């Protein structure tokens, strides 16, 4: 039995080698990297961006799982699991994992979102093999032991408490709840004290086995990297762990959901003795794949994306009513949000909300000036290029693109898409999105009378 | 009269041209930039780091003024002034300033510290002339008008309130007070509600004229920049504003203070209804120029600089008592601090403090293992190189070096200094610094009984 299965493995592995598909997706020049993709038999995708002029490399693995995939009882499991992958593998203790990357001055971390989880290490290019070894080991060989689950529960409960202590952060979780309600998108990524206390090692291990199959993963590396070497090393690591068992397995397609956000005129207030009232006024936005997202990006930038934006000018520059005021979009597979955040003294919350609401209404009706649109186009283009200067940002871009869109876009194509946005496109998306009835989330020390007036902002 | 004075100006200017001193301080190769310095007649220093492989440039101006230079009544004036330089010049409105940089996707900002203030813009290399034009205009031509002072007061009060709402941030201000007491280093950079309310346009204008003389400034540019072009443009901008009047003026020498920190066994608690207790346990550290700072850097890294560090392992990895726990150093001209931060549930604050104190005492007495020191040396070296990948970090390094040390050190020299730290050096600095009696700052909902026990941690 042993020798037969060894032969079978060897044959599968050599058949598999024959059918690995590699494509060059973007040809680099002038400081732009070359992007390549290899799909291994077993369904593991590997994308790299090679930029030989830098001295660093970032290696990451993206998992197609986020808090959106949790049942109510499992809320927080994705994030809990993210912590546990740092706690030890068959080959390494937690200290071995952190020491390995610390010893070369690298930066290793992970983040969990509603639709994906990412683990990464940023290192000097000469240390890339080490980073690949450690991160692949964490993804394929974690033990998730009972005692680690118990100790890490404490750290996660502290993380929840720390977030609670930062109302400017916390109000974003509240806004997700206001907009999505009691479902997976409306629940916090970290989970709650109750759900985290109820999660067991056994449930988390099941969650791990279900969601970390190679077909659910995208490997991404960027910087001074050699695509073929990365592929060889990643393949060896995954084959050794027995993870690439089925040569016919195909990568999971990008997520497709069917959620429509219907929230309109909702108000949620958490009373807390803070110095500022932290507010988000917003409405349903665009899904990540919506073709109007380029126009929406221009609109968002002009409205609240910088110091020269409408909201910054009206709320802070002219009136000094806030220090921090900005707008943002968040896109999911099937839906999205548009929001305006402001932090201001509680006594001024109604003034601030009125100014923001008036601007949204005004832009929904009249659009933006050509001047504002031209400036926002330039701002998005410049910040796109400037935002891709470090290898961490490059790795994020290609990894997320592969997982969420299943394709790669060159920087030149992105700049062209931004440039092609017309004032009419912006007006159309403003009329649609900003014309929707907003909802409102507030954390702050508002008295009853003030609280009841909040509904005026979303009337 | 007019023609005579014009002639005089012209002659001064041409004499000045003759004596501008330019030196190449570091010759670049292999992805390391070339660093040059020119000192203009009039006492203005310009340092640049040229790295032709990147597409961006960061331009900054550093002023030799921070909250340390404020009298009690002026507390917050440096930071207030920083805000006001964005509010308009003889040539530009506030909107003109922000629009100019936003339109090219640049990032413009400023920060105020206890010993310096910095204004900067990060842009695509082709937009560098624009960035130089805008930032020089702000530094030399700001109007500081009554009405802007009044409006901006609101934004600054909001900034103070926002900081108050973030206890993990706020506790650092409290620790400065615990360690330095009621003097300029112990006061918050932002000032207080009372001092900010009391500051007038007139006082801030006087502060501006006193502290923004060219001899007090360092201009720094990094990225794909041409030293001579930067010098020509900066010189023209400063000459036009009449700022380089005295050709014999010499740059201000790096700050030299005479403060010794004597705090020992002090405890300060701010009671607040937060989820976590936010604590800093620390002691007097090293001045910025202390030759033992390299050994101190290794010590700090091994103690609390990463996931494999002693404190992270003991407090979080083994016991799950905190999410965030780290140590840090801050160095000033004549003194410094060493601190350990942790955020934890109030009921566990004594356990966390005991673990931290025990580790500090143990390392003071027994030092670190050779293994820990070796890892920390590698970590510092790798992170030094990785930390200099973007042009903003390069600009910060050369600008701060020029202002605070009056000299530039190559990356290779820095790596060599780190490598030369011996276990004995680390033991010696640990014995000295960690052997000092600590003080403690806490923000959190501690009851009387818990609060009285805080003194145990600094006994």
Tab-separated table of C-alpha atoms in Angstrom, chain A residues 30-32 53-56 83 86-87 94-95 98-99 102-108 122-124 151-152 154-155 157-159 161-162 164-167 273-276 278 306-309 313 316-324 343-345 348 374-375 378-380 382-383 385-387 389-391, chain B residues 30-32 53-56 83 86-87 94-95 98-99 102-108 122-124 151-152 154-155 157-159 161-162 164-167 273-276 278 306-309 313 316-324 343-345 348 374-375 378-380 382-383 385-387 389-391:
chain	number	residue	atom	x	y	z
A	30	UNK	CA	9.543	52.219	-17.356
A	31	UNK	CA	9.311	51.262	-13.714
A	32	UNK	CA	6.094	49.249	-14.214
A	53	UNK	CA	14.704	48.110	-9.627
A	54	UNK	CA	13.677	47.539	-5.987
A	55	UNK	CA	15.522	45.714	-3.201
A	56	UNK	CA	12.503	44.262	-1.418
A	83	UNK	CA	-4.648	34.763	14.620
A	86	UNK	CA	0.559	32.435	13.707
A	87	UNK	CA	0.472	30.069	16.694
A	94	UNK	CA	4.769	30.538	17.346
A	95	UNK	CA	8.160	31.874	18.393
A	98	UNK	CA	7.873	35.316	14.412
A	99	UNK	CA	11.623	34.921	15.019
A	102	UNK	CA	11.969	39.353	12.780
A	103	UNK	CA	15.567	38.134	12.452
A	104	UNK	CA	15.798	39.586	8.944
A	105	UNK	CA	13.930	42.791	9.791
A	106	UNK	CA	10.882	41.751	7.800
A	107	UNK	CA	7.324	42.762	8.477
A	108	UNK	CA	4.789	39.960	8.780
A	122	UNK	CA	7.624	42.027	3.383
A	123	UNK	CA	11.375	41.345	3.324
A	124	UNK	CA	14.625	42.186	1.527
A	151	UNK	CA	-4.696	31.756	25.065
A	152	UNK	CA	-5.420	33.595	21.820
A	154	UNK	CA	-7.654	36.621	25.429
A	155	UNK	CA	-5.691	38.565	22.796
A	157	UNK	CA	-11.011	39.949	23.360
A	158	UNK	CA	-8.403	42.670	23.977
A	159	UNK	CA	-8.484	43.563	20.285
A	161	UNK	CA	-11.908	46.117	23.593
A	162	UNK	CA	-9.262	48.246	21.882
A	164	UNK	CA	-14.377	49.749	21.258
A	165	UNK	CA	-12.065	52.377	22.743
A	166	UNK	CA	-11.584	54.014	19.327
A	167	UNK	CA	-14.976	55.474	18.388
A	273	UNK	CA	-19.203	59.600	26.886
A	274	UNK	CA	-16.778	60.680	24.185
A	275	UNK	CA	-15.479	64.188	23.477
A	276	UNK	CA	-16.626	64.100	19.871
A	278	UNK	CA	-18.445	60.335	15.443
A	306	UNK	CA	-8.691	65.471	-0.076
A	307	UNK	CA	-8.129	68.917	1.346
A	308	UNK	CA	-9.569	70.615	-1.711
A	309	UNK	CA	-12.717	68.452	-1.705
A	313	UNK	CA	-13.753	72.882	2.304
A	316	UNK	CA	-13.367	72.255	7.993
A	317	UNK	CA	-11.723	74.919	5.866
A	318	UNK	CA	-14.549	77.467	5.898
A	319	UNK	CA	-16.122	76.689	9.272
A	320	UNK	CA	-13.645	74.725	11.416
A	321	UNK	CA	-16.414	72.339	12.500
A	322	UNK	CA	-14.337	69.158	12.299
A	323	UNK	CA	-10.734	68.064	12.155
A	324	UNK	CA	-11.402	64.840	10.280
A	343	UNK	CA	-15.946	63.796	14.020
A	344	UNK	CA	-17.211	66.942	15.745
A	345	UNK	CA	-18.293	68.308	19.065
A	348	UNK	CA	-22.338	70.873	16.417
A	374	UNK	CA	-10.763	67.558	-13.822
A	375	UNK	CA	-8.971	67.965	-10.518
A	378	UNK	CA	-5.765	64.142	-11.877
A	379	UNK	CA	-5.836	63.330	-8.178
A	380	UNK	CA	-6.928	59.722	-8.755
A	382	UNK	CA	-1.470	60.667	-9.511
A	383	UNK	CA	-2.372	58.842	-6.314
A	385	UNK	CA	0.830	55.780	-9.419
A	386	UNK	CA	2.183	57.119	-6.112
A	387	UNK	CA	0.274	54.428	-4.241
A	389	UNK	CA	5.674	52.615	-4.936
A	390	UNK	CA	6.205	49.935	-2.299
A	391	UNK	CA	6.117	46.216	-2.908
B	30	UNK	CA	23.163	49.912	-5.809
B	31	UNK	CA	19.822	51.536	-5.116
B	32	UNK	CA	21.258	53.888	-2.464
B	53	UNK	CA	15.231	54.561	-10.156
B	54	UNK	CA	12.012	55.903	-8.624
B	55	UNK	CA	9.189	57.914	-10.191
B	56	UNK	CA	8.318	60.068	-7.218
B	83	UNK	CA	-2.251	74.674	10.544
B	86	UNK	CA	-2.117	76.033	4.931
B	87	UNK	CA	-4.634	78.875	5.132
B	94	UNK	CA	-6.239	77.894	1.184
B	95	UNK	CA	-8.152	76.300	-1.671
B	98	UNK	CA	-4.739	72.280	-1.498
B	99	UNK	CA	-6.040	72.215	-5.091
B	102	UNK	CA	-4.597	67.450	-5.038
B	103	UNK	CA	-4.856	68.051	-8.802
B	104	UNK	CA	-1.704	66.001	-9.388
B	105	UNK	CA	-2.598	63.293	-6.870
B	106	UNK	CA	0.086	64.401	-4.449
B	107	UNK	CA	0.017	64.053	-0.718
B	108	UNK	CA	0.646	67.203	1.288
B	122	UNK	CA	5.008	63.812	-2.051
B	123	UNK	CA	4.383	63.924	-5.799
B	124	UNK	CA	5.306	62.316	-9.119
B	151	UNK	CA	-11.918	79.460	11.946
B	152	UNK	CA	-8.891	77.204	12.371
B	154	UNK	CA	-12.372	75.227	15.728
B	155	UNK	CA	-10.526	72.586	13.704
B	157	UNK	CA	-10.158	72.110	19.196
B	158	UNK	CA	-11.696	69.191	17.275
B	159	UNK	CA	-8.245	67.683	16.845
B	161	UNK	CA	-11.107	66.287	21.208
B	162	UNK	CA	-10.302	63.524	18.705
B	164	UNK	CA	-8.871	62.699	23.822
B	165	UNK	CA	-11.174	60.055	22.318
B	166	UNK	CA	-8.202	57.800	21.547
B	167	UNK	CA	-6.810	56.698	24.905
B	273	UNK	CA	-14.752	54.828	31.278
B	274	UNK	CA	-12.796	52.935	28.625
B	275	UNK	CA	-12.898	49.209	27.880
B	276	UNK	CA	-9.161	48.823	28.317
B	278	UNK	CA	-3.935	51.958	28.618
B	306	UNK	CA	8.274	42.776	17.280
B	307	UNK	CA	6.276	39.587	17.618
B	308	UNK	CA	9.308	37.591	18.754
B	309	UNK	CA	10.294	40.159	21.402
B	313	UNK	CA	5.961	36.706	23.936
B	316	UNK	CA	0.469	38.277	24.485
B	317	UNK	CA	1.784	35.065	22.981
B	318	UNK	CA	1.981	33.006	26.162
B	319	UNK	CA	-0.833	34.595	28.153
B	320	UNK	CA	-3.164	36.509	25.813
B	321	UNK	CA	-3.281	39.434	28.253
B	322	UNK	CA	-3.042	42.209	25.641
B	323	UNK	CA	-3.488	42.724	21.937
B	324	UNK	CA	-1.058	45.623	21.678
B	343	UNK	CA	-3.598	47.969	26.548
B	344	UNK	CA	-5.461	45.404	28.647
B	345	UNK	CA	-8.642	44.802	30.562
B	348	UNK	CA	-5.610	42.422	34.451
B	374	UNK	CA	21.722	38.577	17.183
B	375	UNK	CA	18.099	38.531	16.106
B	378	UNK	CA	19.298	41.532	12.086
B	379	UNK	CA	15.848	42.996	12.665
B	380	UNK	CA	17.174	46.542	12.997
B	382	UNK	CA	16.630	44.714	7.718
B	383	UNK	CA	13.996	47.165	8.856
B	385	UNK	CA	16.791	49.157	4.660
B	386	UNK	CA	13.117	48.239	4.176
B	387	UNK	CA	12.077	51.464	5.860
B	389	UNK	CA	11.902	52.328	0.201
B	390	UNK	CA	9.639	55.309	-0.297
B	391	UNK	CA	10.782	58.838	-0.976
